[in-house]
Short mmCIF file of C-alpha atoms and ligand atoms in Angstrom, two decimals:
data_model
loop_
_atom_site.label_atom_id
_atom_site.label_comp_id
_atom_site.label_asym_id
_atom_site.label_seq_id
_atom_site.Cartn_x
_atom_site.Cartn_y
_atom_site.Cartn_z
CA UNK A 6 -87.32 -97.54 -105.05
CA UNK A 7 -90.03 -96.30 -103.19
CA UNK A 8 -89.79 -93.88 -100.18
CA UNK A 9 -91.66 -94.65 -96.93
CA UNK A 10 -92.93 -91.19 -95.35
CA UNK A 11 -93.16 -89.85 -99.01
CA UNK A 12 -96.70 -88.58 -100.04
CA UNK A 13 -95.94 -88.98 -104.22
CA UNK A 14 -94.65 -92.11 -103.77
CA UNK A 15 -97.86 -93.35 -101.84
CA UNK A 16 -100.40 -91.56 -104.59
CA UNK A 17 -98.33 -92.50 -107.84
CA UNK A 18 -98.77 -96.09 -106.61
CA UNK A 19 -101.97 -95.66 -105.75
CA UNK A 20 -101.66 -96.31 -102.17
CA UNK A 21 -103.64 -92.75 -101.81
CA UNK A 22 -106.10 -91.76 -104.30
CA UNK A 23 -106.00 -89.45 -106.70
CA UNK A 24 -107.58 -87.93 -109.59
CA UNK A 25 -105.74 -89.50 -112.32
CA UNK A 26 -105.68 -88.32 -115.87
CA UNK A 27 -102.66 -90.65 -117.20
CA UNK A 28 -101.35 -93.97 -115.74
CA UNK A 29 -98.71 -96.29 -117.27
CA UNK A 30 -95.99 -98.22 -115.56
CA UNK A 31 -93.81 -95.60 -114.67
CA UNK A 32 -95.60 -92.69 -114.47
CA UNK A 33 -98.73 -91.20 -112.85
CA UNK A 34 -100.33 -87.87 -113.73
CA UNK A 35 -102.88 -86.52 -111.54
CA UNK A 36 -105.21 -83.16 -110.70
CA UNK A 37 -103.52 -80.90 -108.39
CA UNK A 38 -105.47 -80.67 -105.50
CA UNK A 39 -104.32 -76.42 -105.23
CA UNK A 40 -104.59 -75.74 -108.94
CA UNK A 41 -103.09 -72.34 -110.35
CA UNK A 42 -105.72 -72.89 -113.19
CA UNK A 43 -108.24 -75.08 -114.39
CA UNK A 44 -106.82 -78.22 -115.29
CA UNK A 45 -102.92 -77.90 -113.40
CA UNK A 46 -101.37 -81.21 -112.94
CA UNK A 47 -98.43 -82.90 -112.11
CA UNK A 48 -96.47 -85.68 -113.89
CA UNK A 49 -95.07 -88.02 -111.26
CA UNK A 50 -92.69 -91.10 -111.30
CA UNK A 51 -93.53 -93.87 -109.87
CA UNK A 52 -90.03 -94.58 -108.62
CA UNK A 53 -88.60 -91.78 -105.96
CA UNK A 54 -85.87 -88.96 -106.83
CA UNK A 55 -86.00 -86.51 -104.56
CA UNK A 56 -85.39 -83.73 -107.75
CA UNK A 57 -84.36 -83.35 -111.43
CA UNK A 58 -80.74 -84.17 -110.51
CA UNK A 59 -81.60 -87.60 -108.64
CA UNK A 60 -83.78 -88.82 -111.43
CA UNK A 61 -82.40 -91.59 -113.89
CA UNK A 62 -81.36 -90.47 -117.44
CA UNK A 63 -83.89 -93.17 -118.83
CA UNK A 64 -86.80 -91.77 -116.14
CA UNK A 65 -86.10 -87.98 -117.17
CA UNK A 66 -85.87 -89.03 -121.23
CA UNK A 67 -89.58 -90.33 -120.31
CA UNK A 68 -91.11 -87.30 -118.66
CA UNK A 69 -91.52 -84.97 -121.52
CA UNK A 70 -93.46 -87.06 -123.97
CA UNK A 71 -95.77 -88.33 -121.35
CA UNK A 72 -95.98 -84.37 -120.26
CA UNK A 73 -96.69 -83.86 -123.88
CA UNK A 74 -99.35 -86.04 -124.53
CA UNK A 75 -101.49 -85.07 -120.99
CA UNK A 76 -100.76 -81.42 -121.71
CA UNK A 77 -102.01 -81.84 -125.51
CA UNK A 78 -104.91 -83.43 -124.20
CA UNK A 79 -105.29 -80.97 -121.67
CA UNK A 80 -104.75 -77.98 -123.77
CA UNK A 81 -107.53 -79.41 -127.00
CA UNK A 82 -109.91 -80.24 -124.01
CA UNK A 83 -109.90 -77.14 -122.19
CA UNK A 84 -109.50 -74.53 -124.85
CA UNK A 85 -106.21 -73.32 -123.40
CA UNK A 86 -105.10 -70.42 -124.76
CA UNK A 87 -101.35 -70.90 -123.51
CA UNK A 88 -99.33 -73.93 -121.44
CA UNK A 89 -96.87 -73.55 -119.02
CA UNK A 90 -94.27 -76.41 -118.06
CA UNK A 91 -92.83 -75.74 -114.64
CA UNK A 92 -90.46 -78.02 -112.47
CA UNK A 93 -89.30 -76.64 -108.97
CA UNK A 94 -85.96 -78.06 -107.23
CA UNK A 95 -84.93 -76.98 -104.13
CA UNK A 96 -87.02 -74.84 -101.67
CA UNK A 97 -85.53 -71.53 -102.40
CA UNK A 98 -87.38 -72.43 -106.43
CA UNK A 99 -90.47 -73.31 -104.89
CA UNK A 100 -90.27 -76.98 -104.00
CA UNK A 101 -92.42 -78.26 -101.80
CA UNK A 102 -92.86 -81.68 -102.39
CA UNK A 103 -89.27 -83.36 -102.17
CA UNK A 104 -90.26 -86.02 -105.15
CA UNK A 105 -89.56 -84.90 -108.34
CA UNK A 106 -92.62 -83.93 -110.35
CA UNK A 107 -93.71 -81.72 -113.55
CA UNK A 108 -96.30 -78.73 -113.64
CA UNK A 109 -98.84 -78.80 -116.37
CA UNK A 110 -100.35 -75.33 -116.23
CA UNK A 111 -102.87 -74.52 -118.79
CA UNK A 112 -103.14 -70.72 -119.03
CA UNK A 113 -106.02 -68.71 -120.47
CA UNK A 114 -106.62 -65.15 -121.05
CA UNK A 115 -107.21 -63.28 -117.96
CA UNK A 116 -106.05 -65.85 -115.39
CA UNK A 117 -103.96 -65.25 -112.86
CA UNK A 118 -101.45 -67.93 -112.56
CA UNK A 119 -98.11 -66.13 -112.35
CA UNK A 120 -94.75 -68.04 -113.30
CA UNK A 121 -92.61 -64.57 -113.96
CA UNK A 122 -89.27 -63.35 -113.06
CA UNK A 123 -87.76 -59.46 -113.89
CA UNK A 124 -85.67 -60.24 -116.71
CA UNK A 125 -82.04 -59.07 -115.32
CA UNK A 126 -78.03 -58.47 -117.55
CA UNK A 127 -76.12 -61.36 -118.48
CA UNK A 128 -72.57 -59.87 -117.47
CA UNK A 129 -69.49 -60.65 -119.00
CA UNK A 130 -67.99 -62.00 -115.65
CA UNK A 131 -71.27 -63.94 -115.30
CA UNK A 132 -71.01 -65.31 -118.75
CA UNK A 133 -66.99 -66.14 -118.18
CA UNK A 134 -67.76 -67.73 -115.33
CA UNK A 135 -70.22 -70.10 -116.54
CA UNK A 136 -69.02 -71.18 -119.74
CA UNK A 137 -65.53 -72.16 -118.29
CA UNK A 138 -67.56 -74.93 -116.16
CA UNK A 139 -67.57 -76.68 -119.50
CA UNK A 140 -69.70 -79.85 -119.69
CA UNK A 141 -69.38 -83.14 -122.26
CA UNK A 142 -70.51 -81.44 -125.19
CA UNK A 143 -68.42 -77.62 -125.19
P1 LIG B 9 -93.89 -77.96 -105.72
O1 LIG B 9 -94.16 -76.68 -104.97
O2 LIG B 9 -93.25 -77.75 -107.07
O3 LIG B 9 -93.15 -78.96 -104.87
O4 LIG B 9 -95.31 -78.56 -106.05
C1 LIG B 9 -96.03 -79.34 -105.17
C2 LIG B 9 -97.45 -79.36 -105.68
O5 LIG B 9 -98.10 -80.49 -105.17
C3 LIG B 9 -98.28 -78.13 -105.25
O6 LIG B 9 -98.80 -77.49 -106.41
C4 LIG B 9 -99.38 -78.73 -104.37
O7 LIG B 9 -100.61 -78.08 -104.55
C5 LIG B 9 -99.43 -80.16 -104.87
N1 LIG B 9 -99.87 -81.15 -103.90
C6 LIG B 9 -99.39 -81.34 -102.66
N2 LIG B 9 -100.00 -82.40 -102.09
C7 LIG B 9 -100.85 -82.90 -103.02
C8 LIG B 9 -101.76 -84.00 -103.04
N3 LIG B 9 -101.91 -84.80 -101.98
N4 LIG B 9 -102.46 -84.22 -104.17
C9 LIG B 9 -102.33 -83.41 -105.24
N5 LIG B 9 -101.49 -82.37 -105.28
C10 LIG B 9 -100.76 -82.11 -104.18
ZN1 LIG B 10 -91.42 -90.32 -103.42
#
């Protein structure tokens, strides 16, 4: 399904150009027109989820190889000296764009792309907490 006022949806069809570095039939990958660093793109379904937890199971199995295979390409090209995958959900982690999408960031030496956080404790009530939620394979 595609979504009517939604910019992604409109350039991974092509209904909006773009510069496009990958195509297939489920997936676009273009430049990103406010790069952190030379060469930052995004990996974008062609089909709408508004995030990570929307997306299909068979979509999201898809993402990383195609994200591996730009980003190798990427990386060879432009002499990266590191890679960063990033992929926002939610305003308060930086989304913007309410499609789901996939940050290629090619890092090099000196740049000044920043993707950090202060490294905090894991406490025990923390820890507790979270591994009682469980899940199919604990
Ligand atoms: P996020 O903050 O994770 O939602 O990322 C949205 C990204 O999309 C930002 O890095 C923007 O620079 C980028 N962006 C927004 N509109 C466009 C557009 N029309 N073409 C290319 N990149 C875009
Ligand atoms: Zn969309």
């Amino acid at each position: 399904m595609k979504k009517d006022d939604c910019i992604f949806c409109k350039i991974a069809n092509g209904e909006i150009p773009s510069a496009t570095l990958y195509e297939d039939d489920d997936f676009r990958v273009i430049l990103d027109l406010n790069p952190a660093s030379k060469g930052h793109a995004l990996v974008l379904p062609k089909e709408h989820a508004d995030d990570l937890f929307s997306l299909p199971d068979e979509t999201a199995a898809r993402v990383l190889p195609v994200a591996k295979k730009v980003a190798g390409r990427l990386y060879r090209g432009l002499n990266c000296d590191g890679f960063n995958l990033v992929q926002n959900n939610g305003e308060i982690a930086g989304q913007t764009v309410f499609h789901f999408h996939m940050h290629l960031i090619p890092r090099y030496l000196k740049d000044t792309v920043n993707v950090g956080w202060k490294p905090g404790t894991l406490t025990e009530e923390d820890k507790e907490e979270i591994l009682a939620l469980g899940g199919e394979n604990v």
